Amino acid sequence: SALREEWGPSERFDPSVDLVVAEIDGGMIGTAEASWRVRGATVHHEVRPVVHPAWRRLGLGSALLGIAEARARDAAAAMRATASTPAAAADDRDRLLDAFAEDNVPGVAEFATRHGYVPGHFGFLMVRDLHAPIEPAALPPGLTLHPVRAEDHRAIWDADTEAFLDHPDPATRDDEIGR
């Protein structure tokens, strides 16, 4: 289920064309992924090369990045040339190429800079030890919790979109593209 959600085909990611795997003797040593997302008025094409530490600094990362960038260019060109509906014009939104990198990977900043990328936004992954007790938090008066129902989906989608409007280049979500 989680694997299907992350790696299943969607309008913005099709693993059969947007993901490549580098192998040696049947073992995976790297991957390259290309996907896209609308943020504000811009389509962000994201590339993500990943190389096993034992295989870094041998040119594999550069090769994988080149493959992902080529796929992003192809996807952008296809989107520009294709109307989303018969009555719509071709997609002429601005495009931006993004690369995601974990800053704890040795040499990743130098690798990105060498390939023409500059830092844009930084994020944080917050973690918590699940072995430590987690005290339940009291809900504010009047607030209730219930399982999500199908009739709640739109309100959740709208609230999630609104919650991130203050982020740099917030994702645009509409009924046509669902993001």
PDB file of N, CA and C in Angstrom, residues 73-173:
ATOM      1  N   ARG A  73      13.167  17.298 -19.020  1.00  0.00           N
ATOM      2  CA  ARG A  73      13.025  18.127 -20.232  1.00  0.00           C
ATOM      3  C   ARG A  73      11.972  17.545 -21.163  1.00  0.00           C
ATOM      4  N   ASP A  74      11.985  16.225 -21.344  1.00  0.00           N
ATOM      5  CA  ASP A  74      10.996  15.573 -22.207  1.00  0.00           C
ATOM      6  C   ASP A  74       9.580  15.758 -21.665  1.00  0.00           C
ATOM      7  N   ALA A  75       9.412  15.610 -20.348  1.00  0.00           N
ATOM      8  CA  ALA A  75       8.087  15.782 -19.739  1.00  0.00           C
ATOM      9  C   ALA A  75       7.615  17.221 -19.901  1.00  0.00           C
ATOM     10  N   ALA A  76       8.521  18.179 -19.704  1.00  0.00           N
ATOM     11  CA  ALA A  76       8.149  19.593 -19.860  1.00  0.00           C
ATOM     12  C   ALA A  76       7.736  19.878 -21.302  1.00  0.00           C
ATOM     13  N   ALA A  77       8.477  19.358 -22.257  1.00  0.00           N
ATOM     14  CA  ALA A  77       8.145  19.578 -23.664  1.00  0.00           C
ATOM     15  C   ALA A  77       6.801  18.945 -24.015  1.00  0.00           C
ATOM     16  N   ALA A  78       6.551  17.753 -23.497  1.00  0.00           N
ATOM     17  CA  ALA A  78       5.272  17.083 -23.763  1.00  0.00           C
ATOM     18  C   ALA A  78       4.109  17.859 -23.154  1.00  0.00           C
ATOM     19  N   MET A  79       4.304  18.395 -21.960  1.00  0.00           N
ATOM     20  CA  MET A  79       3.245  19.175 -21.317  1.00  0.00           C
ATOM     21  C   MET A  79       2.979  20.458 -22.093  1.00  0.00           C
ATOM     22  N   ARG A  80       4.027  21.082 -22.593  1.00  0.00           N
ATOM     23  CA  ARG A  80       3.854  22.320 -23.360  1.00  0.00           C
ATOM     24  C   ARG A  80       3.073  22.062 -24.645  1.00  0.00           C
ATOM     25  N   ALA A  81       3.312  20.902 -25.234  1.00  0.00           N
ATOM     26  CA  ALA A  81       2.717  20.612 -26.540  1.00  0.00           C
ATOM     27  C   ALA A  81       1.320  20.017 -26.446  1.00  0.00           C
ATOM     28  N   THR A  82       0.912  19.561 -25.280  1.00  0.00           N
ATOM     29  CA  THR A  82      -0.346  18.838 -25.141  1.00  0.00           C
ATOM     30  C   THR A  82      -1.333  19.621 -24.292  1.00  0.00           C
ATOM     31  N   ALA A  83      -2.516  19.775 -24.802  1.00  0.00           N
ATOM     32  CA  ALA A  83      -3.579  20.422 -24.028  1.00  0.00           C
ATOM     33  C   ALA A  83      -4.164  19.408 -23.058  1.00  0.00           C
ATOM     34  N   SER A  84      -4.544  19.857 -21.869  1.00  0.00           N
ATOM     35  CA  SER A  84      -5.110  18.946 -20.883  1.00  0.00           C
ATOM     36  C   SER A  84      -6.542  18.554 -21.228  1.00  0.00           C
ATOM     37  N   THR A  85      -7.246  19.395 -21.969  1.00  0.00           N
ATOM     38  CA  THR A  85      -8.588  19.070 -22.448  1.00  0.00           C
ATOM     39  C   THR A  85      -8.673  19.552 -23.897  1.00  0.00           C
ATOM     40  N   PRO A  86      -9.580  19.013 -24.691  1.00  0.00           N
ATOM     41  CA  PRO A  86      -9.660  19.441 -26.090  1.00  0.00           C
ATOM     42  C   PRO A  86      -9.877  20.949 -26.251  1.00  0.00           C
ATOM     43  N   ALA A  87     -10.579  21.582 -25.314  1.00  0.00           N
ATOM     44  CA  ALA A  87     -10.845  23.017 -25.437  1.00  0.00           C
ATOM     45  C   ALA A  87      -9.708  23.875 -24.892  1.00  0.00           C
ATOM     46  N   ALA A  88      -8.754  23.255 -24.168  1.00  0.00           N
ATOM     47  CA  ALA A  88      -7.678  24.029 -23.539  1.00  0.00           C
ATOM     48  C   ALA A  88      -6.513  24.236 -24.495  1.00  0.00           C
ATOM     49  N   ALA A  89      -5.792  25.310 -24.248  1.00  0.00           N
ATOM     50  CA  ALA A  89      -4.575  25.573 -25.018  1.00  0.00           C
ATOM     51  C   ALA A  89      -3.445  24.734 -24.439  1.00  0.00           C
ATOM     52  N   ALA A  90      -2.354  24.641 -25.164  1.00  0.00           N
ATOM     53  CA  ALA A  90      -1.182  23.928 -24.666  1.00  0.00           C
ATOM     54  C   ALA A  90      -0.693  24.606 -23.378  1.00  0.00           C
ATOM     55  N   ASP A  91      -0.018  23.857 -22.554  1.00  0.00           N
ATOM     56  CA  ASP A  91       0.447  24.322 -21.244  1.00  0.00           C
ATOM     57  C   ASP A  91       1.671  25.218 -21.423  1.00  0.00           C
ATOM     58  N   ASP A  92       1.506  26.516 -21.168  1.00  0.00           N
ATOM     59  CA  ASP A  92       2.621  27.445 -21.356  1.00  0.00           C
ATOM     60  C   ASP A  92       3.115  28.025 -20.035  1.00  0.00           C
ATOM     61  N   ARG A  93       2.854  27.336 -18.920  1.00  0.00           N
ATOM     62  CA  ARG A  93       3.344  27.820 -17.623  1.00  0.00           C
ATOM     63  C   ARG A  93       4.873  27.805 -17.588  1.00  0.00           C
ATOM     64  N   ASP A  94       5.436  28.647 -16.725  1.00  0.00           N
ATOM     65  CA  ASP A  94       6.877  28.643 -16.522  1.00  0.00           C
ATOM     66  C   ASP A  94       7.310  27.298 -15.952  1.00  0.00           C
ATOM     67  N   ARG A  95       8.543  26.932 -16.214  1.00  0.00           N
ATOM     68  CA  ARG A  95       9.110  25.652 -15.757  1.00  0.00           C
ATOM     69  C   ARG A  95      10.366  25.926 -14.946  1.00  0.00           C
ATOM     70  N   LEU A  96      10.616  25.079 -13.965  1.00  0.00           N
ATOM     71  CA  LEU A  96      11.826  25.179 -13.161  1.00  0.00           C
ATOM     72  C   LEU A  96      12.312  23.768 -12.882  1.00  0.00           C
ATOM     73  N   LEU A  97      13.619  23.573 -12.950  1.00  0.00           N
ATOM     74  CA  LEU A  97      14.207  22.272 -12.645  1.00  0.00           C
ATOM     75  C   LEU A  97      14.720  22.309 -11.219  1.00  0.00           C
ATOM     76  N   ASP A  98      14.203  21.416 -10.381  1.00  0.00           N
ATOM     77  CA  ASP A  98      14.605  21.309  -8.984  1.00  0.00           C
ATOM     78  C   ASP A  98      15.347  19.991  -8.784  1.00  0.00           C
ATOM     79  N   ALA A  99      16.245  19.990  -7.837  1.00  0.00           N
ATOM     80  CA  ALA A  99      16.883  18.744  -7.409  1.00  0.00           C
ATOM     81  C   ALA A  99      16.746  18.656  -5.899  1.00  0.00           C
ATOM     82  N   PHE A 100      16.368  17.505  -5.412  1.00  0.00           N
ATOM     83  CA  PHE A 100      16.246  17.299  -3.975  1.00  0.00           C
ATOM     84  C   PHE A 100      17.518  16.617  -3.501  1.00  0.00           C
ATOM     85  N   ALA A 101      18.051  17.083  -2.388  1.00  0.00           N
ATOM     86  CA  ALA A 101      19.264  16.477  -1.843  1.00  0.00           C
ATOM     87  C   ALA A 101      19.197  16.462  -0.323  1.00  0.00           C
ATOM     88  N   GLU A 102      19.693  15.413   0.251  1.00  0.00           N
ATOM     89  CA  GLU A 102      19.830  15.315   1.710  1.00  0.00           C
ATOM     90  C   GLU A 102      21.152  15.962   2.083  1.00  0.00           C
ATOM     91  N   ASP A 103      21.135  16.966   2.950  1.00  0.00           N
ATOM     92  CA  ASP A 103      22.363  17.697   3.251  1.00  0.00           C
ATOM     93  C   ASP A 103      23.345  16.908   4.109  1.00  0.00           C
ATOM     94  N   ASN A 104      22.936  15.753   4.624  1.00  0.00           N
ATOM     95  CA  ASN A 104      23.857  14.937   5.398  1.00  0.00           C
ATOM     96  C   ASN A 104      24.661  13.971   4.527  1.00  0.00           C
ATOM     97  N   VAL A 105      24.454  13.984   3.230  1.00  0.00           N
ATOM     98  CA  VAL A 105      25.218  13.135   2.315  1.00  0.00           C
ATOM     99  C   VAL A 105      26.526  13.849   1.993  1.00  0.00           C
ATOM    100  N   PRO A 106      27.661  13.249   2.329  1.00  0.00           N
ATOM    101  CA  PRO A 106      28.946  13.913   2.066  1.00  0.00           C
ATOM    102  C   PRO A 106      29.109  14.258   0.583  1.00  0.00           C
ATOM    103  N   GLY A 107      29.478  15.499   0.316  1.00  0.00           N
ATOM    104  CA  GLY A 107      29.758  15.942  -1.051  1.00  0.00           C
ATOM    105  C   GLY A 107      28.550  16.334  -1.869  1.00  0.00           C
ATOM    106  N   VAL A 108      27.341  16.226  -1.321  1.00  0.00           N
ATOM    107  CA  VAL A 108      26.156  16.493  -2.133  1.00  0.00           C
ATOM    108  C   VAL A 108      26.077  17.954  -2.560  1.00  0.00           C
ATOM    109  N   ALA A 109      26.465  18.886  -1.696  1.00  0.00           N
ATOM    110  CA  ALA A 109      26.408  20.310  -2.069  1.00  0.00           C
ATOM    111  C   ALA A 109      27.385  20.599  -3.204  1.00  0.00           C
ATOM    112  N   GLU A 110      28.566  20.051  -3.112  1.00  0.00           N
ATOM    113  CA  GLU A 110      29.556  20.244  -4.176  1.00  0.00           C
ATOM    114  C   GLU A 110      29.092  19.614  -5.485  1.00  0.00           C
ATOM    115  N   PHE A 111      28.499  18.435  -5.399  1.00  0.00           N
ATOM    116  CA  PHE A 111      27.966  17.757  -6.582  1.00  0.00           C
ATOM    117  C   PHE A 111      26.909  18.630  -7.256  1.00  0.00           C
ATOM    118  N   ALA A 112      25.960  19.135  -6.460  1.00  0.00           N
ATOM    119  CA  ALA A 112      24.886  19.957  -7.014  1.00  0.00           C
ATOM    120  C   ALA A 112      25.443  21.232  -7.636  1.00  0.00           C
ATOM    121  N   THR A 113      26.357  21.893  -6.952  1.00  0.00           N
ATOM    122  CA  THR A 113      26.957  23.125  -7.472  1.00  0.00           C
ATOM    123  C   THR A 113      27.693  22.863  -8.778  1.00  0.00           C
ATOM    124  N   ARG A 114      28.427  21.777  -8.824  1.00  0.00           N
ATOM    125  CA  ARG A 114      29.172  21.415 -10.043  1.00  0.00           C
ATOM    126  C   ARG A 114      28.233  21.229 -11.238  1.00  0.00           C
ATOM    127  N   HIS A 115      27.004  20.849 -10.981  1.00  0.00           N
ATOM    128  CA  HIS A 115      26.029  20.626 -12.050  1.00  0.00           C
ATOM    129  C   HIS A 115      25.086  21.809 -12.252  1.00  0.00           C
ATOM    130  N   GLY A 116      25.434  22.956 -11.650  1.00  0.00           N
ATOM    131  CA  GLY A 116      24.692  24.185 -11.922  1.00  0.00           C
ATOM    132  C   GLY A 116      23.530  24.488 -10.995  1.00  0.00           C
ATOM    133  N   TYR A 117      23.348  23.712  -9.951  1.00  0.00           N
ATOM    134  CA  TYR A 117      22.250  23.947  -9.014  1.00  0.00           C
ATOM    135  C   TYR A 117      22.700  24.901  -7.912  1.00  0.00           C
ATOM    136  N   VAL A 118      21.764  25.681  -7.413  1.00  0.00           N
ATOM    137  CA  VAL A 118      22.011  26.571  -6.279  1.00  0.00           C
ATOM    138  C   VAL A 118      20.972  26.255  -5.208  1.00  0.00           C
ATOM    139  N   PRO A 119      21.329  26.457  -3.932  1.00  0.00           N
ATOM    140  CA  PRO A 119      20.346  26.170  -2.877  1.00  0.00           C
ATOM    141  C   PRO A 119      19.104  27.029  -3.047  1.00  0.00           C
ATOM    142  N   GLY A 120      17.963  26.426  -2.817  1.00  0.00           N
ATOM    143  CA  GLY A 120      16.694  27.141  -2.917  1.00  0.00           C
ATOM    144  C   GLY A 120      16.007  27.188  -1.578  1.00  0.00           C
ATOM    145  N   HIS A 121      15.480  26.076  -1.160  1.00  0.00           N
ATOM    146  CA  HIS A 121      14.753  26.001   0.096  1.00  0.00           C
ATOM    147  C   HIS A 121      15.334  24.869   0.930  1.00  0.00           C
ATOM    148  N   PHE A 122      15.232  25.038   2.214  1.00  0.00           N
ATOM    149  CA  PHE A 122      15.717  24.016   3.124  1.00  0.00           C
ATOM    150  C   PHE A 122      14.554  23.502   3.949  1.00  0.00           C
ATOM    151  N   GLY A 123      14.588  22.245   4.257  1.00  0.00           N
ATOM    152  CA  GLY A 123      13.546  21.644   5.073  1.00  0.00           C
ATOM    153  C   GLY A 123      14.175  20.855   6.204  1.00  0.00           C
ATOM    154  N   PHE A 124      13.342  20.380   7.075  1.00  0.00           N
ATOM    155  CA  PHE A 124      13.811  19.614   8.219  1.00  0.00           C
ATOM    156  C   PHE A 124      12.999  18.346   8.331  1.00  0.00           C
ATOM    157  N   LEU A 125      13.675  17.269   8.620  1.00  0.00           N
ATOM    158  CA  LEU A 125      13.018  16.012   8.932  1.00  0.00           C
ATOM    159  C   LEU A 125      13.070  15.888  10.447  1.00  0.00           C
ATOM    160  N   MET A 126      11.926  15.905  11.071  1.00  0.00           N
ATOM    161  CA  MET A 126      11.879  15.798  12.524  1.00  0.00           C
ATOM    162  C   MET A 126      11.582  14.351  12.881  1.00  0.00           C
ATOM    163  N   VAL A 127      12.320  13.827  13.834  1.00  0.00           N
ATOM    164  CA  VAL A 127      12.160  12.431  14.233  1.00  0.00           C
ATOM    165  C   VAL A 127      11.936  12.362  15.741  1.00  0.00           C
ATOM    166  N   ARG A 128      11.321  11.270  16.152  1.00  0.00           N
ATOM    167  CA  ARG A 128      11.069  11.043  17.579  1.00  0.00           C
ATOM    168  C   ARG A 128      11.177   9.555  17.838  1.00  0.00           C
ATOM    169  N   ASP A 129      11.829   9.210  18.923  1.00  0.00           N
ATOM    170  CA  ASP A 129      12.002   7.813  19.303  1.00  0.00           C
ATOM    171  C   ASP A 129      10.647   7.239  19.725  1.00  0.00           C
ATOM    172  N   LEU A 130      10.206   6.192  19.050  1.00  0.00           N
ATOM    173  CA  LEU A 130       8.922   5.570  19.388  1.00  0.00           C
ATOM    174  C   LEU A 130       9.008   4.674  20.631  1.00  0.00           C
ATOM    175  N   HIS A 131      10.226   4.434  21.133  1.00  0.00           N
ATOM    176  CA  HIS A 131      10.353   3.651  22.356  1.00  0.00           C
ATOM    177  C   HIS A 131      10.016   4.478  23.590  1.00  0.00           C
ATOM    178  N   ALA A 132      10.129   5.786  23.494  1.00  0.00           N
ATOM    179  CA  ALA A 132       9.804   6.666  24.619  1.00  0.00           C
ATOM    180  C   ALA A 132       8.293   6.848  24.678  1.00  0.00           C
ATOM    181  N   PRO A 133       7.757   6.988  25.875  1.00  0.00           N
ATOM    182  CA  PRO A 133       6.305   7.169  25.972  1.00  0.00           C
ATOM    183  C   PRO A 133       5.852   8.472  25.313  1.00  0.00           C
ATOM    184  N   ILE A 134       4.690   8.417  24.717  1.00  0.00           N
ATOM    185  CA  ILE A 134       4.087   9.596  24.103  1.00  0.00           C
ATOM    186  C   ILE A 134       2.816   9.899  24.884  1.00  0.00           C
ATOM    187  N   GLU A 135       2.853  11.013  25.566  1.00  0.00           N
ATOM    188  CA  GLU A 135       1.705  11.406  26.371  1.00  0.00           C
ATOM    189  C   GLU A 135       0.611  11.953  25.451  1.00  0.00           C
ATOM    190  N   PRO A 136      -0.632  11.537  25.656  1.00  0.00           N
ATOM    191  CA  PRO A 136      -1.700  12.080  24.815  1.00  0.00           C
ATOM    192  C   PRO A 136      -1.892  13.570  25.096  1.00  0.00           C
ATOM    193  N   ALA A 137      -2.124  14.315  24.047  1.00  0.00           N
ATOM    194  CA  ALA A 137      -2.369  15.750  24.176  1.00  0.00           C
ATOM    195  C   ALA A 137      -3.869  15.971  24.327  1.00  0.00           C
ATOM    196  N   ALA A 138      -4.224  16.909  25.180  1.00  0.00           N
ATOM    197  CA  ALA A 138      -5.629  17.242  25.362  1.00  0.00           C
ATOM    198  C   ALA A 138      -6.114  18.067  24.172  1.00  0.00           C
ATOM    199  N   LEU A 139      -7.298  17.775  23.709  1.00  0.00           N
ATOM    200  CA  LEU A 139      -7.884  18.540  22.614  1.00  0.00           C
ATOM    201  C   LEU A 139      -8.499  19.830  23.149  1.00  0.00           C
ATOM    202  N   PRO A 140      -8.437  20.890  22.371  1.00  0.00           N
ATOM    203  CA  PRO A 140      -9.106  22.125  22.789  1.00  0.00           C
ATOM    204  C   PRO A 140     -10.613  21.889  22.926  1.00  0.00           C
ATOM    205  N   PRO A 141     -11.271  22.662  23.774  1.00  0.00           N
ATOM    206  CA  PRO A 141     -12.726  22.495  23.956  1.00  0.00           C
ATOM    207  C   PRO A 141     -13.478  22.623  22.626  1.00  0.00           C
ATOM    208  N   GLY A 142     -14.419  21.726  22.407  1.00  0.00           N
ATOM    209  CA  GLY A 142     -15.240  21.762  21.210  1.00  0.00           C
ATOM    210  C   GLY A 142     -14.668  20.991  20.027  1.00  0.00           C
ATOM    211  N   LEU A 143     -13.397  20.604  20.095  1.00  0.00           N
ATOM    212  CA  LEU A 143     -12.774  19.870  18.993  1.00  0.00           C
ATOM    213  C   LEU A 143     -13.018  18.386  19.177  1.00  0.00           C
ATOM    214  N   THR A 144     -13.440  17.719  18.104  1.00  0.00           N
ATOM    215  CA  THR A 144     -13.652  16.279  18.143  1.00  0.00           C
ATOM    216  C   THR A 144     -12.862  15.631  17.026  1.00  0.00           C
ATOM    217  N   LEU A 145     -12.570  14.371  17.173  1.00  0.00           N
ATOM    218  CA  LEU A 145     -11.884  13.588  16.147  1.00  0.00           C
ATOM    219  C   LEU A 145     -12.812  12.492  15.665  1.00  0.00           C
ATOM    220  N   HIS A 146     -12.729  12.187  14.372  1.00  0.00           N
ATOM    221  CA  HIS A 146     -13.510  11.080  13.823  1.00  0.00           C
ATOM    222  C   HIS A 146     -12.773  10.524  12.610  1.00  0.00           C
ATOM    223  N   PRO A 147     -13.052   9.279  12.230  1.00  0.00           N
ATOM    224  CA  PRO A 147     -12.418   8.713  11.032  1.00  0.00           C
ATOM    225  C   PRO A 147     -12.799   9.535   9.796  1.00  0.00           C
ATOM    226  N   VAL A 148     -11.919   9.569   8.839  1.00  0.00           N
ATOM    227  CA  VAL A 148     -12.186  10.307   7.602  1.00  0.00           C
ATOM    228  C   VAL A 148     -13.236   9.562   6.789  1.00  0.00           C
ATOM    229  N   ARG A 149     -14.189  10.341   6.280  1.00  0.00           N
ATOM    230  CA  ARG A 149     -15.243   9.803   5.416  1.00  0.00           C
ATOM    231  C   ARG A 149     -15.056  10.392   4.025  1.00  0.00           C
ATOM    232  N   ALA A 150     -15.603   9.744   3.038  1.00  0.00           N
ATOM    233  CA  ALA A 150     -15.467  10.232   1.659  1.00  0.00           C
ATOM    234  C   ALA A 150     -15.961  11.669   1.530  1.00  0.00           C
ATOM    235  N   GLU A 151     -17.019  12.018   2.225  1.00  0.00           N
ATOM    236  CA  GLU A 151     -17.540  13.386   2.122  1.00  0.00           C
ATOM    237  C   GLU A 151     -16.611  14.415   2.772  1.00  0.00           C
ATOM    238  N   ASP A 152     -15.587  13.965   3.522  1.00  0.00           N
ATOM    239  CA  ASP A 152     -14.608  14.870   4.133  1.00  0.00           C
ATOM    240  C   ASP A 152     -13.434  15.189   3.213  1.00  0.00           C
ATOM    241  N   HIS A 153     -13.250  14.411   2.156  1.00  0.00           N
ATOM    242  CA  HIS A 153     -12.039  14.527   1.337  1.00  0.00           C
ATOM    243  C   HIS A 153     -11.799  15.940   0.821  1.00  0.00           C
ATOM    244  N   ARG A 154     -12.813  16.580   0.272  1.00  0.00           N
ATOM    245  CA  ARG A 154     -12.615  17.917  -0.297  1.00  0.00           C
ATOM    246  C   ARG A 154     -12.215  18.925   0.778  1.00  0.00           C
ATOM    247  N   ALA A 155     -12.860  18.885   1.937  1.00  0.00           N
ATOM    248  CA  ALA A 155     -12.527  19.821   3.020  1.00  0.00           C
ATOM    249  C   ALA A 155     -11.088  19.604   3.498  1.00  0.00           C
ATOM    250  N   ILE A 156     -10.654  18.347   3.577  1.00  0.00           N
ATOM    251  CA  ILE A 156      -9.277  18.046   3.979  1.00  0.00           C
ATOM    252  C   ILE A 156      -8.304  18.578   2.932  1.00  0.00           C
ATOM    253  N   TRP A 157      -8.607  18.345   1.667  1.00  0.00           N
ATOM    254  CA  TRP A 157      -7.767  18.813   0.567  1.00  0.00           C
ATOM    255  C   TRP A 157      -7.644  20.334   0.610  1.00  0.00           C
ATOM    256  N   ASP A 158      -8.762  21.020   0.755  1.00  0.00           N
ATOM    257  CA  ASP A 158      -8.749  22.483   0.812  1.00  0.00           C
ATOM    258  C   ASP A 158      -7.981  22.994   2.026  1.00  0.00           C
ATOM    259  N   ALA A 159      -8.168  22.357   3.187  1.00  0.00           N
ATOM    260  CA  ALA A 159      -7.465  22.790   4.401  1.00  0.00           C
ATOM    261  C   ALA A 159      -5.965  22.581   4.270  1.00  0.00           C
ATOM    262  N   ASP A 160      -5.557  21.465   3.681  1.00  0.00           N
ATOM    263  CA  ASP A 160      -4.134  21.196   3.475  1.00  0.00           C
ATOM    264  C   ASP A 160      -3.525  22.240   2.537  1.00  0.00           C
ATOM    265  N   THR A 161      -4.232  22.559   1.477  1.00  0.00           N
ATOM    266  CA  THR A 161      -3.755  23.581   0.539  1.00  0.00           C
ATOM    267  C   THR A 161      -3.614  24.921   1.248  1.00  0.00           C
ATOM    268  N   GLU A 162      -4.631  25.309   2.010  1.00  0.00           N
ATOM    269  CA  GLU A 162      -4.599  26.591   2.713  1.00  0.00           C
ATOM    270  C   GLU A 162      -3.482  26.635   3.750  1.00  0.00           C
ATOM    271  N   ALA A 163      -3.234  25.522   4.433  1.00  0.00           N
ATOM    272  CA  ALA A 163      -2.213  25.497   5.488  1.00  0.00           C
ATOM    273  C   ALA A 163      -0.816  25.773   4.948  1.00  0.00           C
ATOM    274  N   PHE A 164      -0.574  25.478   3.686  1.00  0.00           N
ATOM    275  CA  PHE A 164       0.764  25.647   3.124  1.00  0.00           C
ATOM    276  C   PHE A 164       0.881  26.851   2.198  1.00  0.00           C
ATOM    277  N   LEU A 165      -0.112  27.733   2.182  1.00  0.00           N
ATOM    278  CA  LEU A 165      -0.051  28.914   1.327  1.00  0.00           C
ATOM    279  C   LEU A 165       1.103  29.846   1.676  1.00  0.00           C
ATOM    280  N   ASP A 166       1.562  29.824   2.932  1.00  0.00           N
ATOM    281  CA  ASP A 166       2.660  30.700   3.322  1.00  0.00           C
ATOM    282  C   ASP A 166       4.031  30.096   3.032  1.00  0.00           C
ATOM    283  N   HIS A 167       4.087  28.919   2.462  1.00  0.00           N
ATOM    284  CA  HIS A 167       5.356  28.293   2.103  1.00  0.00           C
ATOM    285  C   HIS A 167       5.866  28.870   0.787  1.00  0.00           C
ATOM    286  N   PRO A 168       7.167  28.807   0.568  1.00  0.00           N
ATOM    287  CA  PRO A 168       7.686  29.261  -0.726  1.00  0.00           C
ATOM    288  C   PRO A 168       7.082  28.418  -1.856  1.00  0.00           C
ATOM    289  N   ASP A 169       6.588  29.059  -2.873  1.00  0.00           N
ATOM    290  CA  ASP A 169       5.991  28.365  -4.016  1.00  0.00           C
ATOM    291  C   ASP A 169       5.015  27.276  -3.577  1.00  0.00           C
ATOM    292  N   PRO A 170       3.924  27.621  -2.903  1.00  0.00           N
ATOM    293  CA  PRO A 170       3.003  26.579  -2.443  1.00  0.00           C
ATOM    294  C   PRO A 170       2.417  25.796  -3.618  1.00  0.00           C
ATOM    295  N   ALA A 171       2.139  24.538  -3.372  1.00  0.00           N
ATOM    296  CA  ALA A 171       1.558  23.690  -4.412  1.00  0.00           C
ATOM    297  C   ALA A 171       0.187  24.220  -4.797  1.00  0.00           C
ATOM    298  N   THR A 172      -0.092  24.213  -6.089  1.00  0.00           N
ATOM    299  CA  THR A 172      -1.403  24.589  -6.590  1.00  0.00           C
ATOM    300  C   THR A 172      -2.208  23.308  -6.748  1.00  0.00           C
ATOM    301  N   ARG A 173      -3.392  23.307  -6.208  1.00  0.00           N
ATOM    302  CA  ARG A 173      -4.252  22.134  -6.351  1.00  0.00           C
ATOM    303  C   ARG A 173      -5.550  22.585  -6.966  1.00  0.00           C
TER     304      ARG A 173
END
